[in-house]
Short mmCIF file of C-alpha atoms in Angstrom, two decimals:
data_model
loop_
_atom_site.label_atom_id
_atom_site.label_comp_id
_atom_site.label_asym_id
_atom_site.label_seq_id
_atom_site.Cartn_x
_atom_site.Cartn_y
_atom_site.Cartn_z
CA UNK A 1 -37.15 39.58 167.28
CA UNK A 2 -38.44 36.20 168.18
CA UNK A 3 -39.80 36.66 171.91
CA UNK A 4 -41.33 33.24 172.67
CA UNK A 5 -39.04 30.03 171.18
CA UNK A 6 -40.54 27.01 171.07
CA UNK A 7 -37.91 24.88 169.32
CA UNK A 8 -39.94 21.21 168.81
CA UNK A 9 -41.71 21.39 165.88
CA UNK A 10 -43.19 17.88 166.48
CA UNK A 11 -43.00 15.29 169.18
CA UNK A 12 -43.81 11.53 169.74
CA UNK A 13 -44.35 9.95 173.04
CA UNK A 14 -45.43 6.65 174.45
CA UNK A 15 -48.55 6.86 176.11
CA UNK A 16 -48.27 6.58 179.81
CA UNK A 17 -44.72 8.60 179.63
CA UNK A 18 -43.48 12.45 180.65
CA UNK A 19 -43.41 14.50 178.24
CA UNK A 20 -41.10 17.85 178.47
CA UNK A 21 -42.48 20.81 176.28
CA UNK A 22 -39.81 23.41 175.95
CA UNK A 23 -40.58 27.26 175.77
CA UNK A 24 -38.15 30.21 176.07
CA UNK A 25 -39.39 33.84 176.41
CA UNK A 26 -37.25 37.42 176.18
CA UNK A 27 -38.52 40.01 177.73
CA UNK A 28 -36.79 43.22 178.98
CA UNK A 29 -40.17 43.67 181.49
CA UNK A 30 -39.88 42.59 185.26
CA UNK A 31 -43.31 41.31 185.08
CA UNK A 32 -44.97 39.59 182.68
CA UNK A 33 -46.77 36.25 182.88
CA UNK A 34 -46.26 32.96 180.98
CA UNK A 35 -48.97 30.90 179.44
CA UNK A 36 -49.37 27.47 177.89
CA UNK A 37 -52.84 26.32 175.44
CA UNK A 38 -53.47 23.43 174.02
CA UNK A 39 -55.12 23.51 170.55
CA UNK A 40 -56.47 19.85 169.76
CA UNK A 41 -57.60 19.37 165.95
CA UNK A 42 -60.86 20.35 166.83
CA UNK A 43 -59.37 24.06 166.56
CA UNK A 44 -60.41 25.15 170.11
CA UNK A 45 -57.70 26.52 172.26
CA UNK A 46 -57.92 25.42 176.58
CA UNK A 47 -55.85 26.83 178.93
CA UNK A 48 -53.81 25.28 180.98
CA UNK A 49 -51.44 26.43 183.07
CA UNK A 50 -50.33 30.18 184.13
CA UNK A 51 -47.14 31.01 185.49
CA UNK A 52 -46.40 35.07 186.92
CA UNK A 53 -43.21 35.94 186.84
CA UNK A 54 -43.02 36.87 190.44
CA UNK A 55 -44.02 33.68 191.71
CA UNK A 56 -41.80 31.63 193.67
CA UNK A 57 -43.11 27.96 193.27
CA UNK A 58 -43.76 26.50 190.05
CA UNK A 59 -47.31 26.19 188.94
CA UNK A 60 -48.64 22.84 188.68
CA UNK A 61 -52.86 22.02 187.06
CA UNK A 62 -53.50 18.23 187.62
CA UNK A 63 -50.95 16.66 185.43
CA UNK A 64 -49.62 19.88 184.10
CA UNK A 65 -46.68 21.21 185.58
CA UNK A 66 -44.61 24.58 184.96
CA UNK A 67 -40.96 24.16 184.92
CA UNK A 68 -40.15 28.01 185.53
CA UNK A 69 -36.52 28.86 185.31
CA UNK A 70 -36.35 32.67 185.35
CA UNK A 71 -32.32 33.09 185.21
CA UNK A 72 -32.96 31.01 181.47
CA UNK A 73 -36.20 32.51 181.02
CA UNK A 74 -37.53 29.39 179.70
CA UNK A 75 -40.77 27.96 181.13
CA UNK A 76 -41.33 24.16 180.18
CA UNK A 77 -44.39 22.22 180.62
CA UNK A 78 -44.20 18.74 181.88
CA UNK A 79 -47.19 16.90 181.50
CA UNK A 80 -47.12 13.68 183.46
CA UNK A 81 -48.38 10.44 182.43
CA UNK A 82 -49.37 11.28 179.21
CA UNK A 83 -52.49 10.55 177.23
CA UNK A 84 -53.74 9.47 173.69
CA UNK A 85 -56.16 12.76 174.75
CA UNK A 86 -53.38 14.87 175.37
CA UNK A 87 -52.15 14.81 171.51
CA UNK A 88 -52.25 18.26 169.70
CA UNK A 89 -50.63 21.36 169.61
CA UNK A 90 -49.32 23.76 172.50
CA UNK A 91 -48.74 26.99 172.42
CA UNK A 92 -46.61 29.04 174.75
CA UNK A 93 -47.57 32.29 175.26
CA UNK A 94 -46.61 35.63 177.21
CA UNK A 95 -48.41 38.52 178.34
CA UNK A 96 -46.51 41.70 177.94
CA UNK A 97 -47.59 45.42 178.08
CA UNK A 98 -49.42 47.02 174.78
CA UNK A 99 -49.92 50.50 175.53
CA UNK A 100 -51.97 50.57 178.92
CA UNK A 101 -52.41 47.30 178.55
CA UNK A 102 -51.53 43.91 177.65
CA UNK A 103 -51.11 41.33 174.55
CA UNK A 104 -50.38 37.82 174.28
CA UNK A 105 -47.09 36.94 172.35
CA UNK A 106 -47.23 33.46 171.28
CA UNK A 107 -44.63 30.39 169.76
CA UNK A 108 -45.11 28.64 166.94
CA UNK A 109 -46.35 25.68 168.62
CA UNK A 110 -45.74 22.13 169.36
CA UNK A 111 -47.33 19.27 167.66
CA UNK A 112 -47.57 16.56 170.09
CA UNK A 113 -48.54 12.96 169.19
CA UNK A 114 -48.83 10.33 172.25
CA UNK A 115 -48.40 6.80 170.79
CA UNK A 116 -50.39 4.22 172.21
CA UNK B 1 -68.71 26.25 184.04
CA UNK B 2 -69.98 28.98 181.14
CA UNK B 3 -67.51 29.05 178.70
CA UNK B 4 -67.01 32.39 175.81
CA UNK B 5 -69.45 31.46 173.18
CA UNK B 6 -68.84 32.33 169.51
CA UNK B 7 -71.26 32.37 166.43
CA UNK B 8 -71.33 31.02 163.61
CA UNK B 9 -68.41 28.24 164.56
CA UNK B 10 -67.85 28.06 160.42
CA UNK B 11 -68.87 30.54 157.42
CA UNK B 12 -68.15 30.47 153.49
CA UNK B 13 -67.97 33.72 151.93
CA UNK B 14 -67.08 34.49 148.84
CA UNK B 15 -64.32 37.48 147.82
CA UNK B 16 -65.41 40.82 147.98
CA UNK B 17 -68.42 40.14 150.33
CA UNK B 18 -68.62 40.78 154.44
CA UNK B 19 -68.96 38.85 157.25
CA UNK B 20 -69.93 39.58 160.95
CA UNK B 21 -68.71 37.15 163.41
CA UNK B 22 -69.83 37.13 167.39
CA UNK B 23 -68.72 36.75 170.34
CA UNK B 24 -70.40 36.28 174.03
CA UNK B 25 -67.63 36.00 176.59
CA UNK B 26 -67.29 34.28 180.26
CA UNK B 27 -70.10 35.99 182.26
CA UNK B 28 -68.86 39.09 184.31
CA UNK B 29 -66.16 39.42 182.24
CA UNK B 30 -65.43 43.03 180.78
CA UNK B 31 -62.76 42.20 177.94
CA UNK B 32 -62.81 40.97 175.04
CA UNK B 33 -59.86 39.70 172.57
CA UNK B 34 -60.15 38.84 169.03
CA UNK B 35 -57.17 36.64 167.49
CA UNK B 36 -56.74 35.39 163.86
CA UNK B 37 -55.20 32.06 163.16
CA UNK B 38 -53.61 31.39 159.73
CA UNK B 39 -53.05 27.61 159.08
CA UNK B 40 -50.41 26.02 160.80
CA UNK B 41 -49.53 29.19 162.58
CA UNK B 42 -50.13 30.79 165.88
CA UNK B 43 -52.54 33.52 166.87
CA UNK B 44 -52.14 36.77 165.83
CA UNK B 45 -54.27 39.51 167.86
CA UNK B 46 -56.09 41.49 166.43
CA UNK B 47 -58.18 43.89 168.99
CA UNK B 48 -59.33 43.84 172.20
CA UNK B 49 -62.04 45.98 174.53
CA UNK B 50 -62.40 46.92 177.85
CA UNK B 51 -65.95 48.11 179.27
CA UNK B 52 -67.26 48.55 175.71
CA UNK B 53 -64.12 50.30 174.65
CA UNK B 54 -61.40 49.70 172.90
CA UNK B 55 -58.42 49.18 174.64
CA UNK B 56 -55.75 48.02 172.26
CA UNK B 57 -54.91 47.23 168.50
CA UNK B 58 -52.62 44.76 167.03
CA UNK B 59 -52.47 43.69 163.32
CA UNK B 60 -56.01 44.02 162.64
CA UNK B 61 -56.71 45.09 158.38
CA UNK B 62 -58.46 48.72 158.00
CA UNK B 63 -60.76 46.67 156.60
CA UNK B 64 -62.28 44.75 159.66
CA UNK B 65 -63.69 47.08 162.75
CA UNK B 66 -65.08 45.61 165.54
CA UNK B 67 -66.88 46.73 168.84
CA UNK B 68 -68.01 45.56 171.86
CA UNK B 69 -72.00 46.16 173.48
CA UNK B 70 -73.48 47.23 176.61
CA UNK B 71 -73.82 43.41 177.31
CA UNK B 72 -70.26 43.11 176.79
CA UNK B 73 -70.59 40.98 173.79
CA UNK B 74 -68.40 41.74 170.18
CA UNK B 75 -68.87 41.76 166.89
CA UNK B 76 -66.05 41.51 164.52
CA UNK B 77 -66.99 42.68 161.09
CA UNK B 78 -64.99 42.21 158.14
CA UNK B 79 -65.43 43.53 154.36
CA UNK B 80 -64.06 43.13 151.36
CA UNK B 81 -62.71 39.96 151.98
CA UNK B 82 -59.82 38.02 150.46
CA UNK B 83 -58.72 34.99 149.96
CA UNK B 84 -55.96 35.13 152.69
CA UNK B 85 -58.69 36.44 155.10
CA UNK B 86 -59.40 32.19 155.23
CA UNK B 87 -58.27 31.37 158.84
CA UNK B 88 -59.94 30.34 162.55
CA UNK B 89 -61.02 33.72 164.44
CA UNK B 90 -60.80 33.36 167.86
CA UNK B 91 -62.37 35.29 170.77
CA UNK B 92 -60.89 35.33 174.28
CA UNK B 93 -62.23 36.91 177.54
CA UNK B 94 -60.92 38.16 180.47
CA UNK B 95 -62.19 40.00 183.76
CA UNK B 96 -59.83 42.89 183.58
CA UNK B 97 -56.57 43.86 181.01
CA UNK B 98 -53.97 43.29 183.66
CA UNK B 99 -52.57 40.04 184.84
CA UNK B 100 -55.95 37.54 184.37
CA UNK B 101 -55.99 34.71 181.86
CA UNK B 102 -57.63 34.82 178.82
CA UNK B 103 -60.19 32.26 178.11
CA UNK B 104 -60.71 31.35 174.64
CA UNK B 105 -63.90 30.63 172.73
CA UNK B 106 -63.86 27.38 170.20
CA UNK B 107 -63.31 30.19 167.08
CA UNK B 108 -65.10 30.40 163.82
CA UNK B 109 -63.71 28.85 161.04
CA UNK B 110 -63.98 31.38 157.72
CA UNK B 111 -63.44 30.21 154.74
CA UNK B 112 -63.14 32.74 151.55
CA UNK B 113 -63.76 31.09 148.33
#
């Protein structure tokens, strides 16, 4: 079963505008903890923003924000005044337990392109 | 801010043949992650170590083994290859295997010809 939905494919923006990035997890676990990457066409993949799921405020990095709604278990970022730098893909991710430890579960991505 | 460091950043191999591909991660860090990347999909992990053992496996071939050195660096090595082995390998590092954020090296691109 699908545990991490990210249900954009693709996505253009105007430069300068929001942009919403959905993501919505299923886990059975009490705690786990949400990630988002960003994998530009260089291939490299940057973290972030990191969201526990025990947290009580939503996590906000600079322009990246963390819209954490745990009842939905979806966890949206919001990047804010977006850039022709910010286009490429993001992945959502989630850390669950593997054994004794833990593995990253990842969507299929987002392909974001800002227009100028 | 030292970043995980990953050698070579592209290889051609042929079918059949091996490849070793390396991995320094984030000083003081004790774990290591090794994804594979298929084109246009996500990550898929692979293995990952914890103070030079290893601490969990995911959908890694019986035909790639890795390990990880009293300096904490890993070496992924792969044989026989094939064709669909083609993909971006990616390292990550953490300090720990519980709740800490991986940290991803900038991969190596193999390509199997």
């Amino acid at each position: 079963a699908q545990k991490i939905t990210q249900t954009q494919p693709g996505m253009f923006v105007q430069e300068k505008e929001a942009v919403t990035l959905d993501c919505t997890y299923d886990t059975s676990d009490p705690s786990y903890g949400l990630f988002w990457y960003k994998q530009p066409s260089s291939g490299e993949m940057i973290f972030l923003i990191y969201q526990g799921s025990y947290d009580q405020q939503n996590a906000t990095e600079g322009r990246y924000s963390l819209n954490f709604q745990k009842a939905r278990k979806s966890a949206n970022l919001v990047i804010s005044a977006s850039q022709l730098g910010d286009s490429a893909m993001y992945f959502c991710a989630m850390r669950e337990p593997l054994g004794g430890n833990y593995q990253l579960i990842w969507g299929a991505g987002t392909k974001l392109i800002i227009k100028p | 801010a030292a970043g995980v460091i990953q050698s070579p950043r592209h290889l051609i191999k042929e079918k059949r043949e091996t490849a070793t591909l390396k991995c320094y991660p984030i000083p003081r860090h004790d774990t290591v992650y090794w994804y594979q990347q298929g084109p246009g999909q996500d990550p898929q992990f692979l293995i990952s170590f914890y103070e030079k053992m290893q601490s969990d496996k995911g959908s890694i071939p019986d035909r790639f083994s890795a390990q990880q050195f009293s300096d904490y660096h890993s070496e992924l090595n792969m044989s026989s290859l094939e064709l669909g082995d083609s993909a971006l390998y990616f390292c990550a590092s953490s300090f720990g295997t519980g709740q800490e954020t991986q940290y991803f090296g900038p991969g190596t691109r193999l390509l199997v010809l």
